[in-house]
PDB file of C-alpha atoms in Angstrom:
ATOM      1  CA  MET A   8     -57.385-235.912  70.329  1.00 49.00           C
ATOM      2  CA  ILE A   9     -57.095-232.764  68.370  1.00 54.00           C
ATOM      3  CA  PHE A  10     -58.811-234.421  65.465  1.00 55.00           C
ATOM      4  CA  GLY A  11     -61.726-235.405  67.676  1.00 59.00           C
ATOM      5  CA  VAL A  12     -62.177-231.848  68.913  1.00 64.00           C
ATOM      6  CA  SER A  13     -62.102-230.542  65.356  1.00 74.00           C
ATOM      7  CA  MET A  14     -64.723-233.005  64.210  1.00 77.00           C
ATOM      8  CA  THR A  15     -66.933-232.039  67.103  1.00 81.00           C
ATOM      9  CA  SER A  16     -66.575-228.371  66.177  1.00 80.00           C
ATOM     10  CA  VAL A  17     -67.293-229.167  62.554  1.00 79.00           C
ATOM     11  CA  ARG A  18     -70.382-231.123  63.475  1.00 81.00           C
ATOM     12  CA  GLU A  19     -71.632-228.220  65.630  1.00 81.00           C
ATOM     13  CA  LYS A  20     -71.039-225.773  62.815  1.00 81.00           C
ATOM     14  CA  TYR A  21     -72.767-228.135  60.405  1.00 80.00           C
ATOM     15  CA  THR A  22     -75.710-228.456  62.769  1.00 82.00           C
ATOM     16  CA  GLN A  23     -75.919-224.676  63.095  1.00 80.00           C
ATOM     17  CA  LEU A  24     -75.633-224.277  59.340  1.00 80.00           C
ATOM     18  CA  HIS A  25     -78.318-226.883  58.801  1.00 77.00           C
ATOM     19  CA  ASP A  26     -80.591-225.104  61.254  1.00 77.00           C
ATOM     20  CA  VAL A  27     -79.937-221.801  59.537  1.00 76.00           C
ATOM     21  CA  VAL A  28     -80.621-223.297  56.099  1.00 76.00           C
ATOM     22  CA  GLY A  29     -83.768-224.962  57.425  1.00 74.00           C
ATOM     23  CA  SER A  30     -85.136-221.719  58.856  1.00 78.00           C
ATOM     24  CA  LEU A  31     -84.036-219.645  55.832  1.00 79.00           C
ATOM     25  CA  SER A  32     -87.116-220.518  53.810  1.00 79.00           C
ATOM     26  CA  GLU A  33     -89.355-219.562  56.722  1.00 82.00           C
ATOM     27  CA  LYS A  34     -87.526-216.253  57.145  1.00 82.00           C
ATOM     28  CA  ILE A  35     -87.747-215.569  53.409  1.00 85.00           C
ATOM     29  CA  THR A  36     -91.455-216.428  53.480  1.00 86.00           C
ATOM     30  CA  ALA A  37     -92.008-214.093  56.443  1.00 86.00           C
ATOM     31  CA  VAL A  38     -90.110-211.309  54.662  1.00 87.00           C
ATOM     32  CA  LEU A  39     -92.161-211.845  51.498  1.00 89.00           C
ATOM     33  CA  VAL A  40     -95.408-211.811  53.478  1.00 89.00           C
ATOM     34  CA  ARG A  41     -94.375-208.612  55.236  1.00 89.00           C
ATOM     35  CA  GLN A  42     -93.352-206.974  51.938  1.00 89.00           C
ATOM     36  CA  GLU A  43     -96.601-208.118  50.316  1.00 90.00           C
ATOM     37  CA  LYS A  44     -98.602-206.538  53.134  1.00 90.00           C
ATOM     38  CA  ASP A  45     -96.636-203.313  52.797  1.00 90.00           C
ATOM     39  CA  PHE A  46     -97.117-203.334  49.003  1.00 90.00           C
ATOM     40  CA  LEU A  47    -100.849-203.967  49.307  1.00 91.00           C
ATOM     41  CA  ALA A  48    -101.179-201.188  51.874  1.00 90.00           C
ATOM     42  CA  ALA A  49     -99.252-198.795  49.606  1.00 90.00           C
ATOM     43  CA  TYR A  50    -101.301-199.924  46.572  1.00 90.00           C
ATOM     44  CA  ARG A  51    -104.575-199.388  48.440  1.00 91.00           C
ATOM     45  CA  ALA A  52    -103.452-195.928  49.506  1.00 91.00           C
ATOM     46  CA  HIS A  53    -102.394-195.128  45.933  1.00 90.00           C
ATOM     47  CA  MET A  54    -105.697-196.409  44.460  1.00 91.00           C
ATOM     48  CA  TYR A  55    -107.615-194.415  47.071  1.00 92.00           C
ATOM     49  CA  ASN A  56    -105.771-191.283  46.001  1.00 92.00           C
ATOM     50  CA  VAL A  57    -106.416-192.109  42.332  1.00 91.00           C
ATOM     51  CA  GLN A  58    -110.124-192.663  42.947  1.00 92.00           C
ATOM     52  CA  LYS A  59    -110.315-189.463  44.970  1.00 92.00           C
ATOM     53  CA  GLU A  60    -108.614-187.492  42.194  1.00 91.00           C
ATOM     54  CA  LEU A  61    -110.922-189.117  39.610  1.00 92.00           C
ATOM     55  CA  HIS A  62    -113.974-188.210  41.707  1.00 91.00           C
ATOM     56  CA  ASP A  63    -112.745-184.636  42.107  1.00 91.00           C
ATOM     57  CA  THR A  64    -112.130-184.423  38.357  1.00 90.00           C
ATOM     58  CA  LYS A  65    -115.644-185.680  37.579  1.00 90.00           C
ATOM     59  CA  GLU A  66    -117.161-183.157  39.978  1.00 90.00           C
ATOM     60  CA  LYS A  67    -115.093-180.417  38.379  1.00 89.00           C
ATOM     61  CA  ILE A  68    -116.308-181.450  34.920  1.00 87.00           C
ATOM     62  CA  LEU A  69    -119.919-181.490  36.138  1.00 88.00           C
ATOM     63  CA  ARG A  70    -119.484-178.042  37.671  1.00 87.00           C
ATOM     64  CA  ASN A  71    -118.035-176.725  34.419  1.00 84.00           C
ATOM     65  CA  GLU A  72    -120.899-178.264  32.435  1.00 84.00           C
ATOM     66  CA  THR A  73    -123.424-176.771  34.856  1.00 84.00           C
ATOM     67  CA  LEU A  74    -121.794-173.354  34.586  1.00 82.00           C
ATOM     68  CA  GLU A  75    -121.741-173.618  30.807  1.00 82.00           C
ATOM     69  CA  ASN A  76    -125.414-174.644  30.700  1.00 83.00           C
ATOM     70  CA  LYS A  77    -126.269-171.782  33.028  1.00 84.00           C
ATOM     71  CA  SER A  78    -124.336-169.376  30.812  1.00 84.00           C
ATOM     72  CA  GLU A  79    -126.192-170.614  27.719  1.00 87.00           C
ATOM     73  CA  LYS A  80    -129.530-170.361  29.528  1.00 87.00           C
ATOM     74  CA  ILE A  81    -128.710-166.852  30.750  1.00 89.00           C
ATOM     75  CA  LYS A  82    -127.732-165.861  27.218  1.00 90.00           C
ATOM     76  CA  LEU A  83    -131.011-167.217  25.811  1.00 91.00           C
ATOM     77  CA  LEU A  84    -132.999-165.465  28.532  1.00 91.00           C
ATOM     78  CA  GLU A  85    -131.193-162.194  27.813  1.00 92.00           C
ATOM     79  CA  GLU A  86    -131.962-162.542  24.097  1.00 92.00           C
ATOM     80  CA  GLU A  87    -135.636-163.208  24.873  1.00 92.00           C
ATOM     81  CA  ARG A  88    -135.690-160.250  27.248  1.00 92.00           C
ATOM     82  CA  ASP A  89    -134.230-157.965  24.565  1.00 94.00           C
ATOM     83  CA  TRP A  90    -136.765-159.237  22.009  1.00 94.00           C
ATOM     84  CA  TYR A  91    -139.699-158.693  24.366  1.00 93.00           C
ATOM     85  CA  ARG A  92    -138.380-155.243  25.226  1.00 93.00           C
ATOM     86  CA  LYS A  93    -138.136-154.266  21.553  1.00 94.00           C
ATOM     87  CA  GLU A  94    -141.576-155.722  20.889  1.00 93.00           C
ATOM     88  CA  ALA A  95    -143.030-153.791  23.829  1.00 93.00           C
ATOM     89  CA  LEU A  96    -141.482-150.554  22.539  1.00 94.00           C
ATOM     90  CA  ARG A  97    -142.800-151.225  19.035  1.00 93.00           C
ATOM     91  CA  LEU A  98    -146.292-151.970  20.321  1.00 94.00           C
ATOM     92  CA  ASP A  99    -146.177-148.889  22.538  1.00 93.00           C
ATOM     93  CA  THR A 100    -145.259-146.725  19.535  1.00 93.00           C
ATOM     94  CA  PHE A 101    -147.972-148.374  17.457  1.00 93.00           C
ATOM     95  CA  THR A 102    -150.540-147.817  20.227  1.00 93.00           C
ATOM     96  CA  THR A 103    -149.491-144.169  20.573  1.00 93.00           C
ATOM     97  CA  ASN A 104    -149.933-143.622  16.841  1.00 93.00           C
ATOM     98  CA  MET A 105    -153.307-145.346  16.949  1.00 92.00           C
ATOM     99  CA  LYS A 106    -154.400-143.086  19.814  1.00 92.00           C
ATOM    100  CA  LYS A 107    -153.278-140.005  17.881  1.00 92.00           C
ATOM    101  CA  ASP A 108    -155.177-141.137  14.782  1.00 91.00           C
ATOM    102  CA  LEU A 109    -158.238-141.923  16.877  1.00 91.00           C
ATOM    103  CA  LYS A 110    -158.066-138.511  18.553  1.00 91.00           C
ATOM    104  CA  HIS A 111    -157.759-136.827  15.153  1.00 90.00           C
ATOM    105  CA  MET A 112    -160.751-138.792  13.855  1.00 90.00           C
ATOM    106  CA  LYS A 113    -162.805-137.891  16.925  1.00 90.00           C
ATOM    107  CA  GLU A 114    -161.962-134.207  16.533  1.00 90.00           C
ATOM    108  CA  LYS A 115    -162.888-134.328  12.865  1.00 88.00           C
ATOM    109  CA  LEU A 116    -166.120-136.142  13.671  1.00 89.00           C
ATOM    110  CA  GLU A 117    -166.945-133.572  16.358  1.00 88.00           C
ATOM    111  CA  CYS A 118    -166.360-130.753  13.854  1.00 86.00           C
ATOM    112  CA  ILE A 119    -168.630-132.448  11.336  1.00 88.00           C
ATOM    113  CA  GLU A 120    -171.302-133.003  13.986  1.00 87.00           C
ATOM    114  CA  GLU A 121    -171.046-129.344  14.990  1.00 86.00           C
ATOM    115  CA  ASP A 122    -171.460-128.353  11.344  1.00 85.00           C
ATOM    116  CA  ARG A 123    -174.445-130.669  11.073  1.00 85.00           C
ATOM    117  CA  ASP A 124    -176.030-129.174  14.206  1.00 86.00           C
ATOM    118  CA  TRP A 125    -175.412-125.675  12.874  1.00 87.00           C
ATOM    119  CA  LEU A 126    -176.972-126.582   9.525  1.00 85.00           C
ATOM    120  CA  GLU A 127    -179.949-128.139  11.294  1.00 85.00           C
ATOM    121  CA  LYS A 128    -180.411-124.954  13.312  1.00 86.00           C
ATOM    122  CA  GLN A 129    -180.099-122.874  10.145  1.00 84.00           C
ATOM    123  CA  LEU A 130    -182.633-125.095   8.412  1.00 84.00           C
ATOM    124  CA  LYS A 131    -185.075-124.798  11.311  1.00 86.00           C
ATOM    125  CA  ALA A 132    -184.593-121.028  11.379  1.00 84.00           C
ATOM    126  CA  SER A 133    -185.100-120.886   7.602  1.00 82.00           C
ATOM    127  CA  LYS A 134    -188.261-122.989   7.866  1.00 83.00           C
ATOM    128  CA  LYS A 135    -189.556-120.732  10.619  1.00 85.00           C
ATOM    129  CA  GLN A 136    -188.693-117.634   8.599  1.00 82.00           C
ATOM    130  CA  ASN A 137    -190.290-119.192   5.532  1.00 80.00           C
ATOM    131  CA  LYS A 138    -193.505-119.814   7.432  1.00 83.00           C
ATOM    132  CA  LEU A 139    -193.528-116.230   8.686  1.00 85.00           C
ATOM    133  CA  LEU A 140    -192.805-114.854   5.212  1.00 80.00           C
ATOM    134  CA  ARG A 141    -195.456-117.078   3.687  1.00 79.00           C
ATOM    135  CA  ALA A 142    -198.005-115.912   6.244  1.00 81.00           C
ATOM    136  CA  GLU A 143    -196.994-112.300   5.642  1.00 79.00           C
ATOM    137  CA  LEU A 144    -197.162-112.874   1.889  1.00 76.00           C
ATOM    138  CA  GLU A 145    -200.623-114.381   2.143  1.00 78.00           C
ATOM    139  CA  ILE A 146    -201.779-111.416   4.233  1.00 81.00           C
ATOM    140  CA  ARG A 147    -200.335-108.938   1.754  1.00 74.00           C
ATOM    141  CA  LEU A 148    -201.778-110.812  -1.195  1.00 73.00           C
ATOM    142  CA  ALA A 149    -205.180-110.800   0.494  1.00 75.00           C
ATOM    143  CA  ASN A 150    -204.900-107.087   1.204  1.00 73.00           C
ATOM    144  CA  LEU A 151    -203.755-106.303  -2.337  1.00 69.00           C
ATOM    145  CA  THR A 152    -206.504-108.419  -3.813  1.00 70.00           C
ATOM    146  CA  SER A 153    -209.139-106.710  -1.702  1.00 70.00           C
ATOM    147  CA  GLN A 154    -207.720-103.281  -2.567  1.00 67.00           C
ATOM    148  CA  ALA A 155    -207.688-104.120  -6.270  1.00 64.00           C
ATOM    149  CA  GLU A 156    -211.274-105.348  -6.108  1.00 64.00           C
ATOM    150  CA  ASP A 157    -212.318-102.187  -4.287  1.00 67.00           C
ATOM    151  CA  LYS A 158    -210.630-100.007  -6.913  1.00 62.00           C
ATOM    152  CA  MET A 159    -212.196-101.971  -9.713  1.00 60.00           C
ATOM    153  CA  ASP A 160    -215.596-101.560  -8.135  1.00 60.00           C
ATOM    154  CA  THR A 161    -215.233 -97.793  -7.495  1.00 63.00           C
ATOM    155  CA  ARG A 162    -213.551 -96.896 -10.826  1.00 50.00           C
ATOM    156  CA  PRO A 163    -215.749 -96.076 -13.882  1.00 49.00           C
ATOM    157  CA  ALA A 164    -215.625 -98.460 -16.771  1.00 46.00           C
ATOM    158  CA  SER A 165    -213.373 -97.224 -19.592  1.00 44.00           C
ATOM    159  CA  PRO A 166    -211.658 -99.316 -22.240  1.00 43.00           C
ATOM    160  CA  ALA A 167    -208.539 -97.213 -22.166  1.00 39.00           C
ATOM    161  CA  VAL A 168    -208.395 -97.303 -18.419  1.00 38.00           C
ATOM    162  CA  ASP A 169    -209.219-101.027 -18.216  1.00 41.00           C
ATOM    163  CA  ASP A 170    -206.312-101.842 -20.501  1.00 42.00           C
ATOM    164  CA  ILE A 171    -203.873-100.005 -18.217  1.00 39.00           C
ATOM    165  CA  ALA A 172    -202.800-102.162 -15.305  1.00 42.00           C
ATOM    166  CA  PRO A 173    -202.759-100.467 -11.920  1.00 45.00           C
ATOM    167  CA  PRO A 174    -199.314-100.127 -10.312  1.00 44.00           C
ATOM    168  CA  GLY A 175    -200.386-102.141  -7.266  1.00 43.00           C
ATOM    169  CA  LEU A 176    -200.800-105.296  -9.335  1.00 41.00           C
ATOM    170  CA  HIS A 177    -197.013-105.539  -9.810  1.00 44.00           C
ATOM    171  CA  LEU A 178    -196.540-106.076  -6.087  1.00 45.00           C
ATOM    172  CA  PRO A 179    -197.890-109.663  -6.007  1.00 55.00           C
ATOM    173  CA  LEU A 180    -195.450-110.630  -8.751  1.00 66.00           C
ATOM    174  CA  ALA A 181    -192.508-109.315  -6.685  1.00 68.00           C
ATOM    175  CA  ALA A 182    -193.776-111.180  -3.634  1.00 67.00           C
ATOM    176  CA  VAL A 183    -194.078-114.393  -5.676  1.00 73.00           C
ATOM    177  CA  GLU A 184    -190.534-114.005  -6.931  1.00 78.00           C
ATOM    178  CA  ARG A 185    -189.336-113.414  -3.382  1.00 75.00           C
ATOM    179  CA  GLU A 186    -191.160-116.529  -2.205  1.00 75.00           C
ATOM    180  CA  GLU A 187    -189.606-118.507  -5.049  1.00 80.00           C
ATOM    181  CA  GLN A 188    -186.157-117.306  -3.994  1.00 80.00           C
ATOM    182  CA  PHE A 189    -186.849-118.387  -0.409  1.00 77.00           C
ATOM    183  CA  ARG A 190    -187.949-121.777  -1.669  1.00 80.00           C
ATOM    184  CA  LYS A 191    -184.752-122.117  -3.675  1.00 83.00           C
ATOM    185  CA  GLN A 192    -182.699-121.206  -0.599  1.00 78.00           C
ATOM    186  CA  ILE A 193    -184.585-123.761   1.477  1.00 80.00           C
ATOM    187  CA  ARG A 194    -184.043-126.460  -1.161  1.00 82.00           C
ATOM    188  CA  GLN A 195    -180.329-125.566  -1.268  1.00 81.00           C
ATOM    189  CA  LEU A 196    -180.087-125.750   2.531  1.00 78.00           C
ATOM    190  CA  LYS A 197    -181.820-129.131   2.476  1.00 77.00           C
ATOM    191  CA  ARG A 198    -179.372-130.392  -0.152  1.00 82.00           C
ATOM    192  CA  ASP A 199    -176.431-129.095   1.927  1.00 76.00           C
ATOM    193  CA  LEU A 200    -177.835-130.792   5.022  1.00 75.00           C
ATOM    194  CA  GLN A 201    -178.263-134.099   3.174  1.00 80.00           C
ATOM    195  CA  ALA A 202    -174.714-133.818   1.815  1.00 78.00           C
ATOM    196  CA  SER A 203    -173.388-133.136   5.325  1.00 72.00           C
ATOM    197  CA  LYS A 204    -175.282-136.151   6.690  1.00 74.00           C
ATOM    198  CA  ARG A 205    -173.887-138.351   3.920  1.00 80.00           C
ATOM    199  CA  GLU A 206    -170.370-137.078   4.661  1.00 74.00           C
ATOM    200  CA  VAL A 207    -170.798-137.791   8.386  1.00 70.00           C
ATOM    201  CA  ASN A 208    -172.044-141.331   7.671  1.00 74.00           C
ATOM    202  CA  ARG A 209    -169.199-141.898   5.215  1.00 77.00           C
ATOM    203  CA  LEU A 210    -166.607-140.723   7.750  1.00 73.00           C
ATOM    204  CA  ARG A 211    -168.143-142.945  10.426  1.00 70.00           C
ATOM    205  CA  GLU A 212    -168.017-145.967   8.127  1.00 77.00           C
ATOM    206  CA  THR A 213    -164.442-145.128   7.086  1.00 72.00           C
ATOM    207  CA  THR A 214    -163.350-144.739  10.711  1.00 66.00           C
ATOM    208  CA  SER A 215    -165.006-148.014  11.717  1.00 66.00           C
ATOM    209  CA  LYS A 216    -163.481-149.900   8.767  1.00 69.00           C
ATOM    210  CA  GLN A 217    -160.053-148.391   9.367  1.00 66.00           C
ATOM    211  CA  GLN A 218    -160.114-149.292  13.056  1.00 59.00           C
ATOM    212  CA  SER A 219    -161.303-152.816  12.240  1.00 62.00           C
ATOM    213  CA  ASN A 220    -158.614-153.268   9.566  1.00 66.00           C
ATOM    214  CA  GLU A 221    -155.890-151.928  11.855  1.00 62.00           C
ATOM    215  CA  LEU A 222    -156.978-154.191  14.701  1.00 61.00           C
ATOM    216  CA  GLU A 223    -157.054-157.203  12.355  1.00 66.00           C
ATOM    217  CA  GLU A 224    -153.615-156.308  11.022  1.00 70.00           C
ATOM    218  CA  PHE A 225    -152.285-155.911  14.567  1.00 63.00           C
ATOM    219  CA  PHE A 226    -153.769-159.289  15.554  1.00 63.00           C
ATOM    220  CA  VAL A 227    -152.223-161.005  12.502  1.00 68.00           C
ATOM    221  CA  GLN A 228    -148.840-159.376  13.203  1.00 70.00           C
ATOM    222  CA  SER A 229    -148.980-160.531  16.818  1.00 64.00           C
ATOM    223  CA  ILE A 230    -149.752-164.125  15.744  1.00 68.00           C
ATOM    224  CA  ASP A 231    -146.892-164.075  13.204  1.00 72.00           C
ATOM    225  CA  ALA A 232    -144.503-162.709  15.831  1.00 68.00           C
ATOM    226  CA  VAL A 233    -145.469-165.447  18.311  1.00 64.00           C
ATOM    227  CA  LYS A 234    -145.013-168.130  15.622  1.00 68.00           C
ATOM    228  CA  LYS A 235    -141.575-166.772  14.682  1.00 75.00           C
ATOM    229  CA  ASP A 236    -140.586-166.646  18.349  1.00 69.00           C
ATOM    230  CA  ILE A 237    -141.644-170.296  18.863  1.00 70.00           C
ATOM    231  CA  VAL A 238    -139.699-171.421  15.765  1.00 72.00           C
ATOM    232  CA  ARG A 239    -136.643-169.449  16.872  1.00 75.00           C
ATOM    233  CA  ARG A 240    -136.692-170.904  20.376  1.00 69.00           C
ATOM    234  CA  ARG A 241    -137.093-174.443  18.998  1.00 66.00           C
ATOM    235  CA  GLY A 242    -134.095-173.820  16.750  1.00 70.00           C
ATOM    236  CA  HIS A 243    -132.049-172.597  19.740  1.00 67.00           C
ATOM    237  CA  SER A 244    -133.066-175.680  21.726  1.00 61.00           C
ATOM    238  CA  ARG A 245    -132.011-178.026  18.889  1.00 63.00           C
ATOM    239  CA  ASP A 246    -128.689-176.202  18.496  1.00 66.00           C
ATOM    240  CA  ALA A 247    -128.047-176.404  22.234  1.00 58.00           C
ATOM    241  CA  LYS A 248    -128.790-180.162  22.234  1.00 54.00           C
ATOM    242  CA  THR A 249    -126.705-180.986  19.134  1.00 59.00           C
ATOM    243  CA  ARG A 250    -123.771-178.707  19.957  1.00 54.00           C
ATOM    244  CA  PRO A 251    -120.731-180.917  20.947  1.00 49.00           C
ATOM    245  CA  MET A 252    -119.288-180.387  24.396  1.00 45.00           C
ATOM    246  CA  PRO A 253    -115.690-179.072  24.373  1.00 43.00           C
ATOM    247  CA  ALA A 254    -113.162-181.710  25.393  1.00 41.00           C
ATOM    248  CA  LEU A 255    -111.667-181.049  28.806  1.00 38.00           C
ATOM    249  CA  LYS A 256    -107.970-181.731  29.084  1.00 41.00           C
ATOM    250  CA  VAL A 257    -107.200-183.464  32.393  1.00 37.00           C
ATOM    251  CA  GLU A 258    -103.623-182.978  33.488  1.00 43.00           C
ATOM    252  CA  PRO A 259    -101.992-186.078  35.067  1.00 42.00           C
ATOM    253  CA  VAL A 260    -101.496-185.843  38.808  1.00 37.00           C
ATOM    254  CA  PRO A 261     -97.838-186.037  39.736  1.00 41.00           C
ATOM    255  CA  GLY A 262     -96.864-189.193  41.538  1.00 43.00           C
ATOM    256  CA  THR A 263     -99.955-191.191  40.571  1.00 39.00           C
ATOM    257  CA  PHE A 264     -98.126-193.419  38.055  1.00 35.00           C
TER     258      PHE A 264
END
């Protein structure tokens, strides 16, 4: 009797154990599925954080590169600004000197033109005076000639007296000498006027040539400066393109791996 009860209890326990063993694989499978879901959820969250950190790092690198490019561009623009400022100052100084030289040349030319006008006035006055003196001389010569003829007609003939020259005959010689002196003065004034005209023409030609040469030199210097500036900027552009970017050290984010 007791044995029968024990066997019944054993069979029940066996049945329960068999049921437990039969459902164990299902329970283990359910646990594995649940753990797999939790792992995948945690992995997705971790990968999302990694991708977000990677995206933030890339944006940071791009911002740094943009700032660096802006700094380089600002530096180049500042250098160009300084060069243009120096060039403007140099050209302003050169223009000021040119204006001073031009003013000096104009003043000198005005002085020469004033001298020329004065010489022309003197020459005209001398010509006018020469005409008056010549007319006066002709009148005096006519008067002296008529007086001499009258004296010769009224004076008796005498060899001794004929050989002696009357004092009035020396006056035409003095007048002729005076006329010759006036002619010499007029010729000298004409030569001075011609020399002044030649000097004025020479100064005009010199001023024109000097201005032309200075303008040509300034034009050539400007072209050379523009060429040098283009070559320099091309060199800066090549250096900026070939310059290696500094390596950015990315610190690992704690807890990512």
